[in-house]
Amino acid sequence: GERSYDVTIGAGVLDELGHWARLASRKGRRACLLVDDRLPGETLDRARGSLAATGFDVTTIPVHADETDKSLEQLQKVLVAIAESRLERGEPVVALGGGIVGDLAGFAAAVYRRGVPVLQCPTTLLAMVDASVGGKTGANLQAAGGLLKNLVGAFHQPKAVLADVSTLATLPQREFVSGLAECVKHGLLSAEFGDPGLFGWIAENADRILAKDPGVLTSLVTRNVAVKADVVSGDEREELPSSAGGRALLNLGHTFGHAIETLPGLSPDGDPANAPLTHGEAVSLGVVAASAASAFLGHLNSGEVAGIGALLARLGLPTRVSGLPSTGEVVDRMGHDKKTSHGVLRVILPVSGNRCRVQESPAPQAVEAGVAAIRQG
């Protein structure tokens, strides 16, 4: 429909940013570029240069990409900077960085002057295969019980997405591996969305993926984006009932994962210096927990559960974590998740055949089995 857009994937596509920005804003004079403040200068220069070459006066707005800074306070600072640049309606906001930058840029674009164009230029694997596609934007809230992820936001589809896999060459390995959790997640639901072989392909190409082979990375991102696009196009605003699945299926691993992601003392390897968990590490643990809960309910066999855990571990992702609070506290935190509906907990469970289902009010014993499966020690 009218909110459709192109996702361009490959090495070097960031140099096309100016072209796509001009298509989104034919008469625009200004562009605001939100950028991760840790991004290599060369990547920023490429983006700025491409925008300037097509006639844009570029305002760069650095963003500290941390979950605690993905806040309404930082959103206000971004909006003030955009306003001070005199960006007009129809002129673009561009996100250059990972999912946090993309979420904030999209949210700012959705509410500034009641909506301006946004272009997503993800530079992390996680953002390429997940956050940059689908139009979800948001910020976290700091509440008495801790950080509540993405509890405020808006649906605001980008005008274009440019996933330049060459930017992954400088991505820290831990961040790169974290993005693979979302790829495995897509593989576990892909059978009904056009790519039933994705999970097996990831397993077969694990070594080349970890070596960051550009051709394999292009295929990896392309196949993952295609799966997510197929899901989102059928349920843009996540409004289908649980029985139909829809966009809620993309939350596989996230209800468990979000409950532990913001706990400050958790580390993927037990070393406090590596705390807290990254989003992808939390999703990996959440997928393991969801698999164990599904097996408890009879939707997966023990071999399938072991296979999921083995692939995650082979990719360098955690499957257990030490220092978890009580099971009751984890379950209580799960109740704050956005997937909760009318006070009813909803979890996404993988089932046989690389499919998933939405489970409302899962048996408490199943949820407890999930938490037990990821508890180390």
mmCIF file of C-alpha atoms in Angstrom:
data_model
loop_
_atom_site.group_PDB
_atom_site.id
_atom_site.type_symbol
_atom_site.label_atom_id
_atom_site.label_comp_id
_atom_site.label_asym_id
_atom_site.label_seq_id
_atom_site.Cartn_x
_atom_site.Cartn_y
_atom_site.Cartn_z
ATOM 1 C CA GLY A 1 0.000 0.000 0.000
ATOM 2 C CA GLU A 2 0.954 3.637 0.363
ATOM 3 C CA ARG A 3 3.344 2.846 3.232
ATOM 4 C CA SER A 4 5.387 0.343 1.214
ATOM 5 C CA TYR A 5 9.122 0.935 0.877
ATOM 6 C CA ASP A 6 12.287 -0.607 -0.510
ATOM 7 C CA VAL A 7 14.931 -2.327 1.589
ATOM 8 C CA THR A 8 18.292 -2.198 -0.200
ATOM 9 C CA ILE A 9 20.868 -4.722 1.024
ATOM 10 C CA GLY A 10 24.509 -5.199 0.084
ATOM 11 C CA ALA A 11 28.035 -3.878 0.431
ATOM 12 C CA GLY A 12 28.312 -0.160 -0.315
ATOM 13 C CA VAL A 13 24.623 0.739 -0.423
ATOM 14 C CA LEU A 14 25.078 3.505 2.169
ATOM 15 C CA ASP A 15 26.545 5.586 -0.646
ATOM 16 C CA GLU A 16 23.045 5.634 -2.188
ATOM 17 C CA LEU A 17 21.537 7.413 0.842
ATOM 18 C CA GLY A 18 21.283 10.782 -0.860
ATOM 19 C CA HIS A 19 19.348 9.250 -3.759
ATOM 20 C CA TRP A 20 16.788 7.637 -1.470
ATOM 21 C CA ALA A 21 16.496 10.727 0.731
ATOM 22 C CA ARG A 22 15.807 12.818 -2.354
ATOM 23 C CA LEU A 23 13.066 10.410 -3.433
ATOM 24 C CA ALA A 24 11.520 10.761 0.027
ATOM 25 C CA SER A 25 11.788 14.555 0.017
ATOM 26 C CA ARG A 26 11.928 15.883 -3.513
ATOM 27 C CA LYS A 27 12.077 19.563 -2.558
ATOM 28 C CA GLY A 28 13.636 19.263 0.879
ATOM 29 C CA ARG A 29 16.632 21.404 1.756
ATOM 30 C CA ARG A 30 17.487 20.020 5.185
ATOM 31 C CA ALA A 31 18.091 16.595 6.689
ATOM 32 C CA CYS A 32 18.725 15.584 10.288
ATOM 33 C CA LEU A 33 21.118 12.671 10.738
ATOM 34 C CA LEU A 34 20.850 10.844 14.066
ATOM 35 C CA VAL A 35 24.038 8.895 14.575
ATOM 36 C CA ASP A 36 25.432 6.531 17.185
ATOM 37 C CA ASP A 37 28.215 8.510 18.866
ATOM 38 C CA ARG A 38 30.459 5.432 18.751
ATOM 39 C CA LEU A 39 30.145 4.906 15.010
ATOM 40 C CA PRO A 40 33.392 5.077 12.982
ATOM 41 C CA GLY A 41 33.948 8.503 11.453
ATOM 42 C CA GLU A 42 34.300 7.021 7.977
ATOM 43 C CA THR A 43 30.736 5.665 8.090
ATOM 44 C CA LEU A 44 29.369 9.012 9.218
ATOM 45 C CA ASP A 45 31.330 10.811 6.497
ATOM 46 C CA ARG A 46 29.885 8.512 3.827
ATOM 47 C CA ALA A 47 26.323 9.201 4.954
ATOM 48 C CA ARG A 48 26.826 12.945 5.269
ATOM 49 C CA GLY A 49 28.617 13.128 1.948
ATOM 50 C CA SER A 50 25.879 11.270 0.103
ATOM 51 C CA LEU A 51 23.188 13.537 1.555
ATOM 52 C CA ALA A 52 25.185 16.692 0.798
ATOM 53 C CA ALA A 53 25.834 15.558 -2.766
ATOM 54 C CA THR A 54 22.091 15.582 -3.439
ATOM 55 C CA GLY A 55 21.625 19.077 -2.031
ATOM 56 C CA PHE A 56 20.778 18.524 1.627
ATOM 57 C CA ASP A 57 22.040 20.768 4.404
ATOM 58 C CA VAL A 58 22.804 18.131 7.042
ATOM 59 C CA THR A 59 22.479 18.533 10.812
ATOM 60 C CA THR A 60 24.209 15.720 12.707
ATOM 61 C CA ILE A 61 22.685 14.743 16.072
ATOM 62 C CA PRO A 62 24.855 12.306 18.071
ATOM 63 C CA VAL A 63 23.004 9.792 20.245
ATOM 64 C CA HIS A 64 24.453 7.650 23.027
ATOM 65 C CA ALA A 65 23.054 4.237 22.140
ATOM 66 C CA ASP A 66 22.376 2.706 25.534
ATOM 67 C CA GLU A 67 19.124 1.219 26.825
ATOM 68 C CA THR A 68 19.062 3.603 29.784
ATOM 69 C CA ASP A 69 19.466 6.516 27.362
ATOM 70 C CA LYS A 70 16.684 5.260 25.108
ATOM 71 C CA SER A 71 14.426 7.509 27.115
ATOM 72 C CA LEU A 72 11.893 10.274 26.858
ATOM 73 C CA GLU A 73 14.577 12.640 28.141
ATOM 74 C CA GLN A 74 16.881 11.816 25.238
ATOM 75 C CA LEU A 75 13.925 11.904 22.839
ATOM 76 C CA GLN A 76 13.218 15.461 23.939
ATOM 77 C CA LYS A 77 16.847 16.447 23.334
ATOM 78 C CA VAL A 78 16.645 14.946 19.862
ATOM 79 C CA LEU A 79 13.392 16.771 19.107
ATOM 80 C CA VAL A 80 14.842 20.079 20.309
ATOM 81 C CA ALA A 81 17.894 19.572 18.080
ATOM 82 C CA ILE A 82 15.637 18.798 15.122
ATOM 83 C CA ALA A 83 13.530 21.887 15.822
ATOM 84 C CA GLU A 84 16.639 24.068 16.130
ATOM 85 C CA SER A 85 17.773 22.817 12.711
ATOM 86 C CA ARG A 86 14.475 24.226 11.342
ATOM 87 C CA LEU A 87 13.562 20.927 9.729
ATOM 88 C CA GLU A 88 10.270 21.363 7.917
ATOM 89 C CA ARG A 89 7.445 18.925 7.298
ATOM 90 C CA GLY A 90 8.443 16.678 4.417
ATOM 91 C CA GLU A 91 12.160 16.913 5.150
ATOM 92 C CA PRO A 92 13.811 13.703 6.353
ATOM 93 C CA VAL A 93 15.223 12.347 9.567
ATOM 94 C CA VAL A 94 17.884 9.703 8.926
ATOM 95 C CA ALA A 95 18.919 7.026 11.434
ATOM 96 C CA LEU A 96 22.520 5.802 11.239
ATOM 97 C CA GLY A 97 23.383 3.182 13.835
ATOM 98 C CA GLY A 98 21.795 0.285 15.642
ATOM 99 C CA GLY A 99 18.309 -0.387 16.890
ATOM 100 C CA ILE A 100 18.344 2.195 19.665
ATOM 101 C CA VAL A 101 19.235 4.984 17.241
ATOM 102 C CA GLY A 102 16.674 3.685 14.773
ATOM 103 C CA ASP A 103 13.912 3.494 17.368
ATOM 104 C CA LEU A 104 14.574 7.012 18.652
ATOM 105 C CA ALA A 105 14.890 8.478 15.171
ATOM 106 C CA GLY A 106 11.679 6.806 14.066
ATOM 107 C CA PHE A 107 9.814 7.963 17.170
ATOM 108 C CA ALA A 108 11.092 11.512 16.752
ATOM 109 C CA ALA A 109 10.082 11.502 13.078
ATOM 110 C CA ALA A 110 6.649 10.168 13.978
ATOM 111 C CA VAL A 111 5.854 12.998 16.412
ATOM 112 C CA TYR A 112 7.850 15.990 15.103
ATOM 113 C CA ARG A 113 5.386 18.255 13.272
ATOM 114 C CA ARG A 114 3.013 15.263 13.558
ATOM 115 C CA GLY A 115 5.146 13.237 11.210
ATOM 116 C CA VAL A 116 8.132 13.684 8.891
ATOM 117 C CA PRO A 117 9.885 11.097 6.680
ATOM 118 C CA VAL A 118 12.430 8.768 8.232
ATOM 119 C CA LEU A 119 15.079 6.667 6.495
ATOM 120 C CA GLN A 120 16.732 3.796 8.337
ATOM 121 C CA CYS A 121 20.431 3.051 7.755
ATOM 122 C CA PRO A 122 21.181 0.206 10.190
ATOM 123 C CA THR A 123 24.828 -0.505 10.959
ATOM 124 C CA THR A 124 24.368 -3.486 13.289
ATOM 125 C CA LEU A 125 23.203 -6.946 12.273
ATOM 126 C CA LEU A 126 20.377 -6.842 14.794
ATOM 127 C CA ALA A 127 19.048 -3.608 13.354
ATOM 128 C CA MET A 128 19.432 -4.830 9.777
ATOM 129 C CA VAL A 129 17.371 -7.979 10.260
ATOM 130 C CA ASP A 130 14.889 -6.665 12.794
ATOM 131 C CA ALA A 131 14.653 -3.139 14.207
ATOM 132 C CA SER A 132 14.965 -1.173 10.961
ATOM 133 C CA VAL A 133 12.122 -3.008 9.216
ATOM 134 C CA GLY A 134 8.468 -2.896 10.200
ATOM 135 C CA GLY A 135 7.895 0.624 11.447
ATOM 136 C CA LYS A 136 7.974 0.065 15.199
ATOM 137 C CA THR A 137 9.568 2.957 17.063
ATOM 138 C CA GLY A 138 9.848 3.649 20.757
ATOM 139 C CA ALA A 139 11.547 4.550 23.991
ATOM 140 C CA ASN A 140 11.898 2.959 27.408
ATOM 141 C CA LEU A 141 10.347 4.112 30.668
ATOM 142 C CA GLN A 142 12.132 4.127 34.007
ATOM 143 C CA ALA A 143 9.634 2.909 36.608
ATOM 144 C CA ALA A 144 9.859 1.937 40.251
ATOM 145 C CA GLY A 145 10.332 -1.701 39.295
ATOM 146 C CA GLY A 146 13.064 -0.967 36.779
ATOM 147 C CA LEU A 147 13.387 -0.233 33.092
ATOM 148 C CA LEU A 148 10.268 -0.959 31.018
ATOM 149 C CA LYS A 149 11.367 -1.559 27.421
ATOM 150 C CA ASN A 150 9.632 0.133 24.509
ATOM 151 C CA LEU A 151 6.513 0.932 26.494
ATOM 152 C CA VAL A 152 5.964 4.163 24.570
ATOM 153 C CA GLY A 153 6.276 4.604 20.839
ATOM 154 C CA ALA A 154 4.463 4.784 17.523
ATOM 155 C CA PHE A 155 4.113 2.894 14.267
ATOM 156 C CA HIS A 156 5.916 4.978 11.640
ATOM 157 C CA GLN A 157 7.090 3.182 8.520
ATOM 158 C CA PRO A 158 10.370 4.372 6.976
ATOM 159 C CA LYS A 159 10.568 5.704 3.453
ATOM 160 C CA ALA A 160 13.515 3.432 2.738
ATOM 161 C CA VAL A 161 15.973 1.116 4.499
ATOM 162 C CA LEU A 162 19.621 0.811 3.455
ATOM 163 C CA ALA A 163 21.422 -2.143 5.022
ATOM 164 C CA ASP A 164 25.087 -1.808 4.092
ATOM 165 C CA VAL A 165 26.727 -5.067 5.180
ATOM 166 C CA SER A 166 30.198 -3.520 4.820
ATOM 167 C CA THR A 167 29.524 -1.577 8.048
ATOM 168 C CA LEU A 168 29.466 -4.900 9.922
ATOM 169 C CA ALA A 169 33.223 -5.276 9.404
ATOM 170 C CA THR A 170 33.916 -2.825 12.236
ATOM 171 C CA LEU A 171 31.088 -4.010 14.495
ATOM 172 C CA PRO A 172 32.392 -5.488 17.776
ATOM 173 C CA GLN A 173 32.060 -9.262 17.701
ATOM 174 C CA ARG A 174 29.766 -9.372 20.720
ATOM 175 C CA GLU A 175 27.342 -6.980 19.022
ATOM 176 C CA PHE A 176 27.530 -8.918 15.772
ATOM 177 C CA VAL A 177 26.794 -12.218 17.495
ATOM 178 C CA SER A 178 23.906 -10.633 19.379
ATOM 179 C CA GLY A 179 22.192 -9.931 16.066
ATOM 180 C CA LEU A 180 22.306 -13.618 15.203
ATOM 181 C CA ALA A 181 19.744 -14.329 17.926
ATOM 182 C CA GLU A 182 17.099 -12.529 15.876
ATOM 183 C CA CYS A 183 18.157 -14.536 12.805
ATOM 184 C CA VAL A 184 17.652 -17.812 14.675
ATOM 185 C CA LYS A 185 14.302 -16.476 15.896
ATOM 186 C CA HIS A 186 13.217 -15.819 12.317
ATOM 187 C CA GLY A 187 14.367 -19.308 11.355
ATOM 188 C CA LEU A 188 12.072 -20.782 13.991
ATOM 189 C CA LEU A 189 8.966 -19.135 12.543
ATOM 190 C CA SER A 190 9.858 -18.955 8.866
ATOM 191 C CA ALA A 191 7.975 -22.013 7.574
ATOM 192 C CA GLU A 192 4.721 -20.090 7.233
ATOM 193 C CA PHE A 193 6.405 -16.981 5.845
ATOM 194 C CA GLY A 194 8.107 -18.105 2.677
ATOM 195 C CA ASP A 195 11.412 -19.604 3.863
ATOM 196 C CA PRO A 196 11.033 -22.946 5.657
ATOM 197 C CA GLY A 197 14.734 -23.721 5.174
ATOM 198 C CA LEU A 198 16.128 -20.636 6.903
ATOM 199 C CA PHE A 199 16.958 -22.310 10.233
ATOM 200 C CA GLY A 200 18.835 -25.124 8.481
ATOM 201 C CA TRP A 201 20.649 -22.674 6.186
ATOM 202 C CA ILE A 202 21.895 -20.683 9.184
ATOM 203 C CA ALA A 203 23.203 -23.885 10.766
ATOM 204 C CA GLU A 204 24.921 -24.952 7.526
ATOM 205 C CA ASN A 205 26.571 -21.555 7.047
ATOM 206 C CA ALA A 206 27.377 -20.744 10.683
ATOM 207 C CA ASP A 207 31.147 -20.632 10.144
ATOM 208 C CA ARG A 208 30.922 -18.329 7.112
ATOM 209 C CA ILE A 209 28.465 -16.098 8.933
ATOM 210 C CA LEU A 210 30.826 -15.779 11.897
ATOM 211 C CA ALA A 211 33.672 -15.016 9.490
ATOM 212 C CA LYS A 212 31.512 -12.144 8.104
ATOM 213 C CA ASP A 213 31.702 -13.333 4.519
ATOM 214 C CA PRO A 214 30.078 -10.383 2.641
ATOM 215 C CA GLY A 215 28.118 -12.565 0.230
ATOM 216 C CA VAL A 216 26.779 -14.801 2.989
ATOM 217 C CA LEU A 217 25.912 -11.771 5.113
ATOM 218 C CA THR A 218 23.958 -10.265 2.218
ATOM 219 C CA SER A 219 22.011 -13.521 1.875
ATOM 220 C CA LEU A 220 21.493 -13.720 5.639
ATOM 221 C CA VAL A 221 20.102 -10.200 5.886
ATOM 222 C CA THR A 222 18.007 -10.567 2.734
ATOM 223 C CA ARG A 223 16.346 -13.798 3.858
ATOM 224 C CA ASN A 224 15.660 -12.476 7.338
ATOM 225 C CA VAL A 225 14.206 -9.213 6.059
ATOM 226 C CA ALA A 226 11.993 -11.130 3.631
ATOM 227 C CA VAL A 227 10.570 -13.229 6.473
ATOM 228 C CA LYS A 228 9.957 -10.228 8.688
ATOM 229 C CA ALA A 229 8.418 -8.243 5.824
ATOM 230 C CA ASP A 230 6.028 -11.109 5.093
ATOM 231 C CA VAL A 231 4.928 -11.184 8.736
ATOM 232 C CA VAL A 232 4.563 -7.410 9.049
ATOM 233 C CA SER A 233 2.712 -6.907 5.768
ATOM 234 C CA GLY A 234 -0.056 -9.173 7.030
ATOM 235 C CA ASP A 235 -0.416 -7.500 10.428
ATOM 236 C CA GLU A 236 1.215 -4.070 10.383
ATOM 237 C CA ARG A 237 -0.016 -2.895 13.778
ATOM 238 C CA GLU A 238 -0.042 -6.263 15.589
ATOM 239 C CA GLU A 239 -3.837 -6.383 15.775
ATOM 240 C CA LEU A 240 -4.609 -9.979 14.787
ATOM 241 C CA PRO A 241 -5.989 -12.249 17.529
ATOM 242 C CA SER A 242 -3.643 -14.659 19.237
ATOM 243 C CA SER A 243 -5.184 -17.569 17.335
ATOM 244 C CA ALA A 244 -3.995 -16.018 14.057
ATOM 245 C CA GLY A 245 -0.444 -15.338 15.260
ATOM 246 C CA GLY A 246 0.447 -12.410 13.019
ATOM 247 C CA ARG A 247 3.093 -9.916 14.001
ATOM 248 C CA ALA A 248 3.073 -11.121 17.607
ATOM 249 C CA LEU A 249 5.045 -14.162 16.417
ATOM 250 C CA LEU A 250 8.073 -11.907 15.965
ATOM 251 C CA ASN A 251 8.183 -11.627 19.746
ATOM 252 C CA LEU A 252 9.455 -15.185 20.108
ATOM 253 C CA GLY A 253 11.942 -15.123 22.985
ATOM 254 C CA HIS A 254 11.148 -11.524 23.866
ATOM 255 C CA THR A 255 8.677 -11.985 26.722
ATOM 256 C CA PHE A 256 11.229 -14.037 28.658
ATOM 257 C CA GLY A 257 14.102 -11.969 27.260
ATOM 258 C CA HIS A 258 12.729 -8.544 28.138
ATOM 259 C CA ALA A 259 12.111 -9.719 31.698
ATOM 260 C CA ILE A 260 15.827 -10.298 32.244
ATOM 261 C CA GLU A 261 17.489 -7.969 29.736
ATOM 262 C CA THR A 262 17.500 -4.908 31.975
ATOM 263 C CA LEU A 263 18.612 -6.695 35.169
ATOM 264 C CA PRO A 264 21.956 -4.981 35.844
ATOM 265 C CA GLY A 265 23.983 -7.904 37.176
ATOM 266 C CA LEU A 266 23.425 -10.492 34.459
ATOM 267 C CA SER A 267 26.316 -11.385 32.167
ATOM 268 C CA PRO A 268 26.492 -13.829 29.233
ATOM 269 C CA ASP A 269 29.572 -15.519 30.645
ATOM 270 C CA GLY A 270 29.302 -14.870 34.377
ATOM 271 C CA ASP A 271 31.900 -12.092 34.294
ATOM 272 C CA PRO A 272 30.412 -8.981 35.983
ATOM 273 C CA ALA A 273 32.520 -6.820 33.663
ATOM 274 C CA ASN A 274 30.335 -8.015 30.767
ATOM 275 C CA ALA A 275 27.034 -7.123 32.425
ATOM 276 C CA PRO A 276 24.350 -6.292 31.486
ATOM 277 C CA LEU A 277 23.108 -8.579 28.738
ATOM 278 C CA THR A 278 22.752 -7.217 25.240
ATOM 279 C CA HIS A 279 19.329 -7.401 23.617
ATOM 280 C CA GLY A 280 20.380 -10.302 21.423
ATOM 281 C CA GLU A 281 21.826 -12.238 24.357
ATOM 282 C CA ALA A 282 18.555 -11.789 26.236
ATOM 283 C CA VAL A 283 16.593 -12.926 23.179
ATOM 284 C CA SER A 284 18.812 -16.011 22.889
ATOM 285 C CA LEU A 285 18.048 -16.914 26.489
ATOM 286 C CA GLY A 286 14.395 -16.123 25.862
ATOM 287 C CA VAL A 287 14.293 -18.488 22.888
ATOM 288 C CA VAL A 288 15.788 -21.260 25.019
ATOM 289 C CA ALA A 289 13.211 -20.576 27.745
ATOM 290 C CA ALA A 290 10.347 -20.516 25.242
ATOM 291 C CA SER A 291 11.571 -23.799 23.735
ATOM 292 C CA ALA A 292 11.633 -25.461 27.153
ATOM 293 C CA ALA A 293 8.147 -24.143 27.932
ATOM 294 C CA SER A 294 6.929 -25.439 24.579
ATOM 295 C CA ALA A 295 8.429 -28.854 25.229
ATOM 296 C CA PHE A 296 6.689 -28.951 28.628
ATOM 297 C CA LEU A 297 3.392 -28.403 26.801
ATOM 298 C CA GLY A 298 4.193 -31.072 24.204
ATOM 299 C CA HIS A 299 4.804 -28.828 21.173
ATOM 300 C CA LEU A 300 8.508 -29.707 20.754
ATOM 301 C CA ASN A 301 10.459 -32.883 21.419
ATOM 302 C CA SER A 302 13.710 -33.057 23.344
ATOM 303 C CA GLY A 303 15.787 -33.378 20.172
ATOM 304 C CA GLU A 304 14.303 -30.193 18.715
ATOM 305 C CA VAL A 305 14.960 -28.294 21.932
ATOM 306 C CA ALA A 306 18.550 -29.532 21.969
ATOM 307 C CA GLY A 307 19.009 -28.510 18.323
ATOM 308 C CA ILE A 308 17.854 -24.962 19.007
ATOM 309 C CA GLY A 309 20.183 -24.621 21.972
ATOM 310 C CA ALA A 310 23.081 -26.136 20.057
ATOM 311 C CA LEU A 311 22.782 -23.648 17.181
ATOM 312 C CA LEU A 312 22.595 -20.688 19.545
ATOM 313 C CA ALA A 313 25.678 -21.921 21.410
ATOM 314 C CA ARG A 314 27.561 -22.582 18.164
ATOM 315 C CA LEU A 315 26.929 -18.988 17.148
ATOM 316 C CA GLY A 316 28.408 -17.800 20.441
ATOM 317 C CA LEU A 317 25.151 -16.902 22.164
ATOM 318 C CA PRO A 318 24.320 -17.734 25.790
ATOM 319 C CA THR A 319 21.856 -20.489 26.606
ATOM 320 C CA ARG A 320 22.083 -20.226 30.404
ATOM 321 C CA VAL A 321 22.799 -17.354 32.769
ATOM 322 C CA SER A 322 23.832 -17.145 36.417
ATOM 323 C CA GLY A 323 22.451 -14.665 38.912
ATOM 324 C CA LEU A 324 18.787 -14.840 37.954
ATOM 325 C CA PRO A 325 16.390 -13.634 40.644
ATOM 326 C CA SER A 326 13.654 -15.917 41.911
ATOM 327 C CA THR A 327 11.367 -17.505 39.353
ATOM 328 C CA GLY A 328 8.479 -15.554 40.842
ATOM 329 C CA GLU A 329 10.268 -12.255 40.241
ATOM 330 C CA VAL A 330 11.079 -13.179 36.643
ATOM 331 C CA VAL A 331 7.458 -14.153 35.997
ATOM 332 C CA ASP A 332 6.280 -10.897 37.593
ATOM 333 C CA ARG A 333 8.568 -8.925 35.286
ATOM 334 C CA MET A 334 7.162 -10.844 32.330
ATOM 335 C CA GLY A 335 3.760 -9.458 33.283
ATOM 336 C CA HIS A 336 4.982 -5.949 32.396
ATOM 337 C CA ASP A 337 5.726 -6.990 28.822
ATOM 338 C CA LYS A 338 3.805 -5.274 26.006
ATOM 339 C CA LYS A 339 2.499 -8.637 24.820
ATOM 340 C CA THR A 340 0.360 -8.885 27.953
ATOM 341 C CA SER A 341 -3.264 -8.338 26.925
ATOM 342 C CA HIS A 342 -6.112 -7.572 29.353
ATOM 343 C CA GLY A 343 -3.887 -8.766 32.166
ATOM 344 C CA VAL A 344 -3.315 -12.097 30.411
ATOM 345 C CA LEU A 345 0.273 -13.194 29.832
ATOM 346 C CA ARG A 346 1.027 -14.149 26.222
ATOM 347 C CA VAL A 347 4.161 -16.000 25.201
ATOM 348 C CA ILE A 348 5.313 -17.084 21.761
ATOM 349 C CA LEU A 349 6.255 -20.739 21.603
ATOM 350 C CA PRO A 350 8.209 -22.524 18.871
ATOM 351 C CA VAL A 351 6.520 -25.690 17.614
ATOM 352 C CA SER A 352 7.708 -28.471 15.322
ATOM 353 C CA GLY A 353 8.424 -27.640 11.696
ATOM 354 C CA ASN A 354 9.905 -24.144 12.181
ATOM 355 C CA ARG A 355 6.578 -22.666 13.153
ATOM 356 C CA CYS A 356 5.431 -20.697 16.177
ATOM 357 C CA ARG A 357 2.194 -20.081 18.027
ATOM 358 C CA VAL A 358 0.875 -17.508 20.479
ATOM 359 C CA GLN A 359 0.015 -19.072 23.820
ATOM 360 C CA GLU A 360 -2.281 -17.109 26.119
ATOM 361 C CA SER A 361 -2.219 -17.848 29.851
ATOM 362 C CA PRO A 362 0.388 -20.598 29.594
ATOM 363 C CA ALA A 363 0.392 -23.069 32.459
ATOM 364 C CA PRO A 364 2.492 -21.659 35.299
ATOM 365 C CA GLN A 365 4.514 -24.884 35.332
ATOM 366 C CA ALA A 366 5.457 -24.331 31.671
ATOM 367 C CA VAL A 367 6.691 -20.797 32.357
ATOM 368 C CA GLU A 368 8.616 -22.061 35.372
ATOM 369 C CA ALA A 369 10.181 -24.780 33.208
ATOM 370 C CA GLY A 370 11.303 -22.080 30.808
ATOM 371 C CA VAL A 371 12.983 -20.050 33.547
ATOM 372 C CA ALA A 372 14.596 -23.197 34.969
ATOM 373 C CA ALA A 373 16.047 -24.047 31.557
ATOM 374 C CA ILE A 374 18.141 -20.875 31.439
ATOM 375 C CA ARG A 375 19.159 -20.760 35.113
ATOM 376 C CA GLN A 376 22.862 -21.461 35.555
ATOM 377 C CA GLY A 377 23.746 -22.979 38.895
#
